[in-house]
Coordinates of N, CA and C in Angstrom, one line a residue:
M56 N 10.9 -4.8 -2.5 CA 11.1 -3.9 -1.4 C 10.6 -4.6 -0.1
Y57 N 9.3 -4.8 0.0 CA 8.7 -5.5 1.1 C 8.4 -6.9 0.7
E58 N 8.0 -7.7 1.6 CA 7.7 -9.1 1.3 C 6.2 -9.4 1.7
G59 N 5.7 -10.4 1.0 CA 4.5 -11.0 1.3 C 3.3 -10.1 1.1
V60 N 2.4 -10.2 2.1 CA 1.1 -9.5 2.0 C 1.2 -8.0 2.0
V61 N 2.2 -7.5 2.6 CA 2.4 -6.0 2.6 C 2.8 -5.5 1.2
Q62 N 3.6 -6.3 0.5 CA 4.0 -5.9 -0.9 C 2.8 -6.1 -1.8
D63 N 2.0 -7.1 -1.6 CA 0.8 -7.3 -2.4 C -0.2 -6.2 -2.2
L64 N -0.4 -5.7 -1.0 CA -1.2 -4.6 -0.7 C -0.7 -3.3 -1.4
I65 N 0.6 -3.0 -1.3 CA 1.2 -1.9 -2.0 C 1.0 -2.0 -3.5
D66 N 1.2 -3.2 -4.1 CA 1.1 -3.4 -5.5 C -0.4 -3.1 -6.0
E67 N -1.3 -3.6 -5.2 CA -2.7 -3.4 -5.6 C -3.2 -2.0 -5.4
L68 N -2.7 -1.3 -4.4 CA -3.0 0.1 -4.2 C -2.4 1.0 -5.3
G69 N -1.2 0.6 -5.8 CA -0.6 1.3 -6.9 C -1.3 1.2 -8.2
R70 N -2.2 0.2 -8.3 CA -3.0 0.1 -9.6 C -4.1 1.1 -9.7
L71 N -4.4 1.7 -8.6 CA -5.5 2.7 -8.6 C -5.1 3.9 -9.4
P72 N -6.0 4.6 -10.1 CA -5.7 5.8 -10.9 C -5.2 6.9 -9.9
G73 N -4.1 7.5 -10.3 CA -3.5 8.6 -9.6 C -2.7 8.2 -8.4
V74 N -2.5 6.9 -8.1 CA -1.7 6.5 -7.0 C -0.4 5.9 -7.5
G75 N 0.7 6.6 -7.1 CA 2.0 6.1 -7.5 C 2.5 5.2 -6.5
P76 N 3.8 4.7 -6.7 CA 4.4 3.7 -5.8 C 4.5 4.3 -4.3
K77 N 5.0 5.5 -4.3 CA 5.2 6.1 -2.9 C 3.9 6.3 -2.2
S78 N 2.9 6.8 -2.9 CA 1.6 7.0 -2.3 C 1.0 5.7 -1.9
A79 N 1.1 4.7 -2.7 CA 0.6 3.3 -2.4 C 1.3 2.8 -1.1
Q80 N 2.5 3.0 -0.9 CA 3.3 2.6 0.3 C 2.7 3.3 1.5
R81 N 2.5 4.6 1.4 CA 2.0 5.4 2.5 C 0.6 5.0 2.9
I82 N -0.2 4.8 1.9 CA -1.6 4.3 2.2 C -1.6 3.0 2.8
A83 N -0.8 2.1 2.3 CA -0.7 0.7 2.9 C -0.3 0.8 4.4
F84 N 0.7 1.5 4.7 CA 1.1 1.6 6.1 C 0.1 2.3 7.0
H85 N -0.6 3.3 6.4 CA -1.7 3.9 7.2 C -2.8 2.9 7.5
I86 N -3.2 2.1 6.5 CA -4.2 1.1 6.7 C -3.8 0.1 7.8
L87 N -2.5 -0.3 7.7 CA -2.0 -1.3 8.7 C -2.0 -0.8 10.1
Q88 N -1.8 0.5 10.3 CA -1.7 1.1 11.6 C -3.1 1.6 12.1
A89 N -4.1 1.6 11.3 CA -5.4 2.0 11.7 C -6.0 1.0 12.7
E90 N -6.8 1.5 13.6 CA -7.6 0.7 14.5 C -8.7 -0.1 13.8
P91 N -8.9 -1.3 14.1 CA -9.9 -2.1 13.4 C -11.3 -1.6 13.8

């Protein structure tokens, strides 16, 4: 679906208990949009 580091982040988040693919995607984009 996505490429590179973004997809790696989504894949790793999806490995967490209770986090499905859609939730992992939402969490990943939330992290990327957050202020440092």
